[in-house]
GROMACS .gro file of C-alpha atoms in nm:
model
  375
    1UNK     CA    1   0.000   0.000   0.000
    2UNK     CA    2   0.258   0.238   0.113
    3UNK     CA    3   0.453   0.131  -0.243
    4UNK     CA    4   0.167   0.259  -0.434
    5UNK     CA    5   0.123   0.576  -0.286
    6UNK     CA    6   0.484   0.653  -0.304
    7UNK     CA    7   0.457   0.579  -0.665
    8UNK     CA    8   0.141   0.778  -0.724
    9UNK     CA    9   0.358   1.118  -0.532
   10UNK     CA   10   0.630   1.080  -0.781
   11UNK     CA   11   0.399   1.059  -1.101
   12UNK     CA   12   0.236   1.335  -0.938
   13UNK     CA   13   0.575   1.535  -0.851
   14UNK     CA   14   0.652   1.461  -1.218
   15UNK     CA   15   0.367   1.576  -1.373
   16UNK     CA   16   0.382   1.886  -1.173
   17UNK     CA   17   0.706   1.959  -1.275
   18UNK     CA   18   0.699   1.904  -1.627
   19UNK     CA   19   0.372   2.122  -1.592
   20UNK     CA   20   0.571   2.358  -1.491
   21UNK     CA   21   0.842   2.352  -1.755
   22UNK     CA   22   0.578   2.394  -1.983
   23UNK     CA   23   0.418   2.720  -1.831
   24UNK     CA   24   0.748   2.865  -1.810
   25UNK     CA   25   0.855   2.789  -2.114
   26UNK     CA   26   0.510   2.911  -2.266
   27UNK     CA   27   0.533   3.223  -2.071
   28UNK     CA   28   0.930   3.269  -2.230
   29UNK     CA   29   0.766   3.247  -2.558
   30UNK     CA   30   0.489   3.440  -2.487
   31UNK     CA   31   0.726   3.706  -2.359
   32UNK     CA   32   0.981   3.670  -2.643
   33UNK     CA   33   0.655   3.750  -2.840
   34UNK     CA   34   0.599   4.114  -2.706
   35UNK     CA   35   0.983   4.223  -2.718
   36UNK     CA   36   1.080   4.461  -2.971
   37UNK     CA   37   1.189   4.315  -3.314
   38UNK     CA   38   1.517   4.440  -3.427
   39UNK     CA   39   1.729   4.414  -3.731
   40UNK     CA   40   2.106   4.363  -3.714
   41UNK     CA   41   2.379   4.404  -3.955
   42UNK     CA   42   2.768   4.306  -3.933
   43UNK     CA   43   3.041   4.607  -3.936
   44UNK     CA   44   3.296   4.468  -4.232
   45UNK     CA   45   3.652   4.512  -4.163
   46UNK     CA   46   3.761   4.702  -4.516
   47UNK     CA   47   3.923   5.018  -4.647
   48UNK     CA   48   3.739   5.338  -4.617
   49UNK     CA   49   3.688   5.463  -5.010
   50UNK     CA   50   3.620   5.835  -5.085
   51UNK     CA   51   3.422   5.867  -5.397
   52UNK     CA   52   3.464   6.161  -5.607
   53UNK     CA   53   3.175   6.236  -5.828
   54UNK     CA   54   3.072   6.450  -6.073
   55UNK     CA   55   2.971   6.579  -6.430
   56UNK     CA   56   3.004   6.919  -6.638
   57UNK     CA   57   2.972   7.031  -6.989
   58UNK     CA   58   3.293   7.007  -7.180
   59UNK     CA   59   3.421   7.399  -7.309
   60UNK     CA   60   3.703   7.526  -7.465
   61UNK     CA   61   3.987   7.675  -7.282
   62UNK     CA   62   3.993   7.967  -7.523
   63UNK     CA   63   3.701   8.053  -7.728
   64UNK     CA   64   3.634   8.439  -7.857
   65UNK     CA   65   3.354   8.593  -8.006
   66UNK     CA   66   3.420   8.793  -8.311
   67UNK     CA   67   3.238   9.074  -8.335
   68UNK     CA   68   3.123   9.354  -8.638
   69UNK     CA   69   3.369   9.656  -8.540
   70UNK     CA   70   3.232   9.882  -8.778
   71UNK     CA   71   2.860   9.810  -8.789
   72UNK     CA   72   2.866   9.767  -9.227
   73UNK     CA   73   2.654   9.554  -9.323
   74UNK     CA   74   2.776   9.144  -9.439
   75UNK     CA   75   2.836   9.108  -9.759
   76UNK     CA   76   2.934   8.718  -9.753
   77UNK     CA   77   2.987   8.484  -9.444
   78UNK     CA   78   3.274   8.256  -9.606
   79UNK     CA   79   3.270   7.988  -9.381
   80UNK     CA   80   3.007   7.738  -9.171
   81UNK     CA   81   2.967   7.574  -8.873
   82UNK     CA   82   3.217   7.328  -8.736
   83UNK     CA   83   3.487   7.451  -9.033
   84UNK     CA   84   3.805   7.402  -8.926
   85UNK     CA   85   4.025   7.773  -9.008
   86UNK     CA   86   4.364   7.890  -9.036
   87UNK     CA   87   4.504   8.200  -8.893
   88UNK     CA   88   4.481   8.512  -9.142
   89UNK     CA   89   4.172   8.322  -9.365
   90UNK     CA   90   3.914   8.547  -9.438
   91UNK     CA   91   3.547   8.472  -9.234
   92UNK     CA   92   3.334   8.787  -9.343
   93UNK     CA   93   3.315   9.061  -9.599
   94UNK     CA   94   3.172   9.337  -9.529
   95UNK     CA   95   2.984   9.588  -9.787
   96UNK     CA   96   3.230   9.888  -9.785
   97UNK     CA   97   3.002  10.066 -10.077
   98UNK     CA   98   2.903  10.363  -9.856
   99UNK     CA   99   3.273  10.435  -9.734
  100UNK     CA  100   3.354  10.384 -10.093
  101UNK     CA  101   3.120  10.622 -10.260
  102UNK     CA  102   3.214  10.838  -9.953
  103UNK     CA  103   3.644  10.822 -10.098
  104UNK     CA  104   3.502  10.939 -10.454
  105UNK     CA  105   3.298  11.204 -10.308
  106UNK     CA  106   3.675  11.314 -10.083
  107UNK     CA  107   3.841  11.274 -10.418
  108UNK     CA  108   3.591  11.514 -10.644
  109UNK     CA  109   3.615  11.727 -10.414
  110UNK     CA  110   4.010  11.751 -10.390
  111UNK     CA  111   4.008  11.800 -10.760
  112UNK     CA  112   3.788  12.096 -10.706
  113UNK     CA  113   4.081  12.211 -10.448
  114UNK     CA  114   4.289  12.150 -10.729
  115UNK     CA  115   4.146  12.400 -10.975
  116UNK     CA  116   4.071  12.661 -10.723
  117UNK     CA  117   4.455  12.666 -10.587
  118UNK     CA  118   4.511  12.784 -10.934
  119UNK     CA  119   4.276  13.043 -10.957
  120UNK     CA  120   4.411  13.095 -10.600
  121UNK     CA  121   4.817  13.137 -10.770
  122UNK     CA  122   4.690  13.308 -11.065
  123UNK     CA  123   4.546  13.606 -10.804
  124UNK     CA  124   4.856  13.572 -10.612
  125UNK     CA  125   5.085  13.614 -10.983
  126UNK     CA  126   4.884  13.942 -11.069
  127UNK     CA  127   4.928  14.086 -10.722
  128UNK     CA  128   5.270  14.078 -10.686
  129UNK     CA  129   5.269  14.251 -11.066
  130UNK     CA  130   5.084  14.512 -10.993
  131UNK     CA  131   5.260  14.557 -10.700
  132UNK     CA  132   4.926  14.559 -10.431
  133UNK     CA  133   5.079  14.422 -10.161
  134UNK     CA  134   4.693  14.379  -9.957
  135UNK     CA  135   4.634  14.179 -10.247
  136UNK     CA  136   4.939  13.924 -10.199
  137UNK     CA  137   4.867  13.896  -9.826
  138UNK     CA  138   4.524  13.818  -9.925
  139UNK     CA  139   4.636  13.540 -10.188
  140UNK     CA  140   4.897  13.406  -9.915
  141UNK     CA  141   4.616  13.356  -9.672
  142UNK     CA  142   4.393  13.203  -9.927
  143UNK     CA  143   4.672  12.947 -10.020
  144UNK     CA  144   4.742  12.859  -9.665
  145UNK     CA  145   4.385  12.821  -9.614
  146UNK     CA  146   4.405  12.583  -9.937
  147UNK     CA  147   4.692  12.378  -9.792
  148UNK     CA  148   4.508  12.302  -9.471
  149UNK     CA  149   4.124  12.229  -9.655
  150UNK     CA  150   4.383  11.963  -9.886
  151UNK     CA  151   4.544  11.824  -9.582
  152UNK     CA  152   4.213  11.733  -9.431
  153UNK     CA  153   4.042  11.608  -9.737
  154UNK     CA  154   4.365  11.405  -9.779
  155UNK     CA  155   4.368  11.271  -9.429
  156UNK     CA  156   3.971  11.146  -9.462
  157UNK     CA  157   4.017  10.993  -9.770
  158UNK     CA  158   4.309  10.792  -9.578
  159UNK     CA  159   4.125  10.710  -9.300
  160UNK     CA  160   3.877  10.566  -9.509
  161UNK     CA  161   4.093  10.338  -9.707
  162UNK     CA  162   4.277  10.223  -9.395
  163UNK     CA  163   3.925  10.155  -9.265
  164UNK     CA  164   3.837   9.928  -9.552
  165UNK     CA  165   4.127   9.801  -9.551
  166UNK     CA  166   4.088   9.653  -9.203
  167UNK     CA  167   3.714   9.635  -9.108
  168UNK     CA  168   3.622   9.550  -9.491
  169UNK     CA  169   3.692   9.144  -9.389
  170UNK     CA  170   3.658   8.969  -9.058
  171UNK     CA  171   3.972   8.788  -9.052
  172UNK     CA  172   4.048   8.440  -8.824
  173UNK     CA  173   4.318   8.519  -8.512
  174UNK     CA  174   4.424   8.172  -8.457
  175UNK     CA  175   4.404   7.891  -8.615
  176UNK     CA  176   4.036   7.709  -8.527
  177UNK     CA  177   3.728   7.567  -8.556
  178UNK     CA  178   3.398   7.780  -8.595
  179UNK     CA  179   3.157   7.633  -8.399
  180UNK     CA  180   2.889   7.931  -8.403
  181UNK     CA  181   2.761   8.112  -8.723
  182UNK     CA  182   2.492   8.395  -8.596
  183UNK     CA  183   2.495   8.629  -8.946
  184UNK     CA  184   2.419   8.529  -9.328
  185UNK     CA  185   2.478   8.710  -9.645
  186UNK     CA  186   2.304   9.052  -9.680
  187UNK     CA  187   2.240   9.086  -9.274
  188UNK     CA  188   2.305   9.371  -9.034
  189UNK     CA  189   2.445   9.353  -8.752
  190UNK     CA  190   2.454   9.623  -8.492
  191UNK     CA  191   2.848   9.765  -8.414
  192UNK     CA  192   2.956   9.534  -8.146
  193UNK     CA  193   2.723   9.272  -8.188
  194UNK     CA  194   2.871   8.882  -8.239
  195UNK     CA  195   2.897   8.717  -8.569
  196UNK     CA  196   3.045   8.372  -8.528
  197UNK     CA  197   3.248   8.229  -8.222
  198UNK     CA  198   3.592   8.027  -8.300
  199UNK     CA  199   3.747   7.801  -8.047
  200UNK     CA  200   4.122   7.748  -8.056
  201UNK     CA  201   4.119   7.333  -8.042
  202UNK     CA  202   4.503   7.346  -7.954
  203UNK     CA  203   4.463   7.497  -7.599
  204UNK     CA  204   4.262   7.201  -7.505
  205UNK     CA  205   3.890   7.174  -7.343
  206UNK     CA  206   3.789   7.181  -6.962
  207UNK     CA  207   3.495   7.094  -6.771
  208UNK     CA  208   3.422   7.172  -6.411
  209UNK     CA  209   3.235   7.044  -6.105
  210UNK     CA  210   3.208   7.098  -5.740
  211UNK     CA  211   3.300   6.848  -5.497
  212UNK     CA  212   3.256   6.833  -5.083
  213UNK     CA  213   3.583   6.972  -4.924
  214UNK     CA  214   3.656   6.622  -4.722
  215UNK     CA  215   3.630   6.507  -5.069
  216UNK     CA  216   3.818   6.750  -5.294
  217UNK     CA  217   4.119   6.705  -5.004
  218UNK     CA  218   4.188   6.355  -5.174
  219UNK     CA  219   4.292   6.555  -5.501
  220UNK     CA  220   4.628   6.662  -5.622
  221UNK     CA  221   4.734   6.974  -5.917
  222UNK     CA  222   4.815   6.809  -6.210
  223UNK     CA  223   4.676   6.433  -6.081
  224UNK     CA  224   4.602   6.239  -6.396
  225UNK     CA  225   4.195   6.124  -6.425
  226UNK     CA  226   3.954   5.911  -6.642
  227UNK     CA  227   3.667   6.094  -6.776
  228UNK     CA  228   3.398   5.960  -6.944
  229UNK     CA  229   3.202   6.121  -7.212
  230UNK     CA  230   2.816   6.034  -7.143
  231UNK     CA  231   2.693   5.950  -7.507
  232UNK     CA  232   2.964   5.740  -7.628
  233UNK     CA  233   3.074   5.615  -7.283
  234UNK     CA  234   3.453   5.686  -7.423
  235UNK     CA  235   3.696   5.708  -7.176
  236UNK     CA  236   3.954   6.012  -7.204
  237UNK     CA  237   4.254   6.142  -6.999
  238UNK     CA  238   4.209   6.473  -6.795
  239UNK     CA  239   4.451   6.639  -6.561
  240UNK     CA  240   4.306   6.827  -6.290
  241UNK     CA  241   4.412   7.232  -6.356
  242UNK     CA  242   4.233   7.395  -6.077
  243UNK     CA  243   4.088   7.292  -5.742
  244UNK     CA  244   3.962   7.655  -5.561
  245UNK     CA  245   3.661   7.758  -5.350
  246UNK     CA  246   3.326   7.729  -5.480
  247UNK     CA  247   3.040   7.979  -5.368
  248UNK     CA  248   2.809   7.745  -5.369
  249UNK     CA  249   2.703   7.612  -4.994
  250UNK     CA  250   2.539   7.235  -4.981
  251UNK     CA  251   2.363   7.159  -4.679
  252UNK     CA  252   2.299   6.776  -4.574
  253UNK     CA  253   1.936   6.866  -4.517
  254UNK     CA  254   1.869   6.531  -4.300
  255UNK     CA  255   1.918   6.407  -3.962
  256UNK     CA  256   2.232   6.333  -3.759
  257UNK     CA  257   2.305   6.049  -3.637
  258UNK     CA  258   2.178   6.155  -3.244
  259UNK     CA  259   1.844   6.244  -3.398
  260UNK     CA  260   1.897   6.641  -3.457
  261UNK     CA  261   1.795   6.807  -3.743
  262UNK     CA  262   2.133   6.899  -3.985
  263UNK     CA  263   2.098   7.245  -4.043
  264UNK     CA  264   2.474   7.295  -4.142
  265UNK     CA  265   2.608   7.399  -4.448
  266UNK     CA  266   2.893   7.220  -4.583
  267UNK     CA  267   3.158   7.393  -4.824
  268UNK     CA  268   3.263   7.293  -5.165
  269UNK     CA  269   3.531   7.286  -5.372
  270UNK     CA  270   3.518   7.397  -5.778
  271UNK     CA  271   3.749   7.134  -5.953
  272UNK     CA  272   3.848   7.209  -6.316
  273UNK     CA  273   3.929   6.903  -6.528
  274UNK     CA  274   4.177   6.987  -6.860
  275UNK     CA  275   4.110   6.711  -7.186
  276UNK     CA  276   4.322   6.741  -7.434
  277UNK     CA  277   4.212   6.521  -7.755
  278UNK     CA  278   4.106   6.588  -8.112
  279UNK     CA  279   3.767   6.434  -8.132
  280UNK     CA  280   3.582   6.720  -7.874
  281UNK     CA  281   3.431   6.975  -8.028
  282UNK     CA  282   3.285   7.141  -7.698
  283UNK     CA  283   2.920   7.097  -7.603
  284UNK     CA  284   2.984   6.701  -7.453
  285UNK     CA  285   2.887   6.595  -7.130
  286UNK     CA  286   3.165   6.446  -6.942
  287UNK     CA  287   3.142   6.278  -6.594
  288UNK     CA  288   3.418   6.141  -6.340
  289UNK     CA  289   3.446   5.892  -6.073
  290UNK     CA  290   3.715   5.915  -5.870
  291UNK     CA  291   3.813   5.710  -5.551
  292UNK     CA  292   4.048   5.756  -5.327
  293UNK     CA  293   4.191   5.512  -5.000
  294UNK     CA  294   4.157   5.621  -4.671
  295UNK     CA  295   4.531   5.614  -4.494
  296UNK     CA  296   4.333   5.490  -4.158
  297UNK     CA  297   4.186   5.166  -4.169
  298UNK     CA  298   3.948   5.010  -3.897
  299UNK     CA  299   3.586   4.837  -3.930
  300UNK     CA  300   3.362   5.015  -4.098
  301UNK     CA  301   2.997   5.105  -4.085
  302UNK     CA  302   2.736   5.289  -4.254
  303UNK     CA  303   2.713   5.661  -4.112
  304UNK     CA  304   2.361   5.639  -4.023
  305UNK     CA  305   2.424   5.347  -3.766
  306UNK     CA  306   2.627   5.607  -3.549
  307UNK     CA  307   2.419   5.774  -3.340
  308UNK     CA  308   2.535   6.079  -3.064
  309UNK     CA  309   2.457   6.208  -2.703
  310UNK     CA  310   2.658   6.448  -2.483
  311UNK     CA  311   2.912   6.172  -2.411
  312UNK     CA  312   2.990   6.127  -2.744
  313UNK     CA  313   2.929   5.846  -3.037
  314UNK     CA  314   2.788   5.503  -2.997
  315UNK     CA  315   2.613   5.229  -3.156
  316UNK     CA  316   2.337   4.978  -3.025
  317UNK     CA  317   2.461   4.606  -3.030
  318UNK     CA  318   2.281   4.266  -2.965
  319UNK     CA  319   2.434   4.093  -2.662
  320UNK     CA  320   2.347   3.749  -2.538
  321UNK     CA  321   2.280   3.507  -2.287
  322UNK     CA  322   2.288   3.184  -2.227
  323UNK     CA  323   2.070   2.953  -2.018
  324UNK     CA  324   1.913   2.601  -1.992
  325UNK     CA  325   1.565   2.693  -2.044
  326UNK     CA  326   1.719   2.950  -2.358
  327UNK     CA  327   1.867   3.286  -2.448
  328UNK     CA  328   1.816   3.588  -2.393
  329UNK     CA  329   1.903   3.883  -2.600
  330UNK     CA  330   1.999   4.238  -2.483
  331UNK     CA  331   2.045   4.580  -2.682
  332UNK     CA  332   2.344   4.717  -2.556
  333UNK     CA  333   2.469   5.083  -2.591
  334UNK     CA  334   2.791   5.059  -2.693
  335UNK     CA  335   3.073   5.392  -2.666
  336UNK     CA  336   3.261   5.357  -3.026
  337UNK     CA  337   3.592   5.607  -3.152
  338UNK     CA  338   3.557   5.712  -3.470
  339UNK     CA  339   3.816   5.794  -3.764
  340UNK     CA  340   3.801   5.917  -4.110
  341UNK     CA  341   3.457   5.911  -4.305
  342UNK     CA  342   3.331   5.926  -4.659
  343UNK     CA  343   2.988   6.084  -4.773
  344UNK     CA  344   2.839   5.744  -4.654
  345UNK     CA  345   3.055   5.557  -4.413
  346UNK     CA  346   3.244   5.586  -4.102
  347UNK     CA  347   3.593   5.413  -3.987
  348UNK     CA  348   3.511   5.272  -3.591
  349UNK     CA  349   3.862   5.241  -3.440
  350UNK     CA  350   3.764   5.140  -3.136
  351UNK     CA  351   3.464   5.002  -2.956
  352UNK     CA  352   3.356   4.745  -3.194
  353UNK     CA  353   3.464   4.363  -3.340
  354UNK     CA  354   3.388   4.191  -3.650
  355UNK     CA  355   3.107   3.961  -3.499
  356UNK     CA  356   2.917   4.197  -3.350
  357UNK     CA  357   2.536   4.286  -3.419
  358UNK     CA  358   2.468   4.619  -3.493
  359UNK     CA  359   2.089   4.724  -3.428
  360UNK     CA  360   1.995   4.885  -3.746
  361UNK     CA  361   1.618   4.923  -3.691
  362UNK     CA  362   1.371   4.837  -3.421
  363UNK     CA  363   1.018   4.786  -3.421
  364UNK     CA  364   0.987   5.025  -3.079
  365UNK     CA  365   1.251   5.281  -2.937
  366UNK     CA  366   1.520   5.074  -2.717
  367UNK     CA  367   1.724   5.166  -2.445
  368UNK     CA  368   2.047   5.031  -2.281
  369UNK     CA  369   1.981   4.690  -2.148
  370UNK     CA  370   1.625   4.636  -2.290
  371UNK     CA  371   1.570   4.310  -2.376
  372UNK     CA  372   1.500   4.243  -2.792
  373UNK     CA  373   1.390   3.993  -3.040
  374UNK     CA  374   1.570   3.908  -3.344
  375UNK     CA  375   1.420   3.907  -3.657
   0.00000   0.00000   0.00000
């Protein structure tokens, strides 16, 4: 008898207990159930690359518009767009007929000078005959006067050769390519106004961009690039010619990494890019990718893991532990150095390993030491 009802305690005592393995057990789950969800990602021990971007229209280094100096209307535009020209060719005439009819006019009337001077000696002769010496003065003055109306009829009609001579044809410079016509045969164009542009090939082409100071830092005078021209995807050779301040301000516009609004303005750099080859004609879009090492090397993580409070940077990890009836996992504020950084990623020198779990999102707001769920 007393067998049986020791027997009957320990099935009991057994059944209790495994009852009770299975409440807790249920109630782990069912706890597990409520705890925030989070997402984790592995930092990646790699170097730190700083990408240089950017894209510009390709110009020539020296291009000059050539304008109508004297305002006469185009006779004939000699050449077209995209001709290639040598130094000294002849672009535009010009219709000199006005300033030519103007040199006949000069001319007629220095032939009238001509016969008057004689009437003018012929006075002066019979005066100093008869002696009158009022008359002679008179004749003197009225050959001076002569001499002087000559010199400026002479000097007009010189002036108005020499100015057909040089603003009757638009000549080319340099030797070029005319990439802009804006007159045609029979127009007017205002004095000063442009009528084709020519771009000396030989002096190269440029394009520009602007690039984040951090960025631009990474750049050296004279540093050989690969540009690519965006239509034909053709890679070319630039040099860099000019790295200098830009005006223009770029602010990040978003969030830092403790939660604050950016409100910062970052300054930029204007980088000029020289190409040198004979296939661009100007006009081509060009773009550039450029990276560039980081000298300090560490594990690496994307910038908007970081996050910041009045003790400095840190980063949420999952930590664990271990027990018989299962684990438990733990976000864990964790105090990180930082190093060098590219637009989009950080170097962590300290404070991290390559198997932790960064907390990259949550399904509720965590703090140190709450307990969490992986997804």
């Amino acid at each position: 008898m007393k067998k049986a009802q020791q027997k009957a305690i320990t099935i009991i005592a057994a059944i209790f207990l495994i009852m009770m393995l299975v409440l807790t057990l249920l109630s782990n789950t069912i706890q597990t159930a409520l705890l925030p969800k989070v997402v984790t990602e592995a930092p990646v021990s790699k170097p730190l690359v700083h990408a240089i971007e950017g894209r510009g229209m390709i110009e020539p280094k020296k291009k000059r518009e050539l304008m109508n100096e004297s305002g006469w209307p185009i006779q004939k535009v000699h050449v077209k767009k995209d001709e290639v020209v040598k130094k000294g060719q002849t672009l535009v005439t010009f219709d000199s007929t006005a300033q030519a009819q103007q040199i006949e006019e000069l001319e007629l009337l220095l032939k009238k000078q001509d016969l008057n001077r004689i009437a003018i000696k012929e006075q002066y002769v019979e005066a100093q005959r008869s002696g009158d010496v009022e008359a002679v003065r008179k004749a003197k003055r009225a050959l001076e006067s002569d001499d002087l109306d000559r010199m400026g009829i002479e000097r007009k009609i010189g002036q108005q050769k020499e100015d057909i001579k040089k603003k009757g044809v638009l000549t080319a410079p340099y030797d070029g390519r005319v990439t802009e016509v804006l007159a045609e045969d029979g127009a007017s164009i205002a004095m000063g106004q442009p009528i084709l542009t020519l771009v000396n090939p030989s002096e190269g082409f440029q394009f520009s961009f602007t690039a984040a100071d951090h960025a631009a830092s990474f750049l050296q005078l004279h540093e050989k690039v690969k540009v690519e021209l965006a239509t034909s995807k053709e890679q070319l050779e630039g040099t860099v010619d000019e790295i200098t301040q830009s005006s223009q301000k770029s602010g990040n516009g978003g969030i830092m990494p403790g939660g604050e609004a950016d409100t910062s303005a970052s300054s930029e750099k204007k980088i000029v890019i020289t190409l040198r080859d004979a296939k661009l004609k100007g006009g081509e879009e060009a773009l550039v990718h450029i990276e560039k090492q980081a000298e300090q090397q560490g594990i690496v993580i994307r910038k908007e893991l970081l996050k910041k409070d009045g003790n400095g940077s840190y980063v949420y990890v999952v930590g664990e532990k271990r027990s018989p009836l299962g684990n438990t996992y733990l976000a864990e504020k964790r105090a990180v150095k930082t190093g060098d950084e590219s637009e989009e990623e950080i170097i962590i020198l300290d404070g991290l390993y390559p198997n932790d779990k960064i907390i990259v999102e949550s399904s509720d707001p965590l703090q140190d030491g709450n307990r969490v769920r992986l997804d």
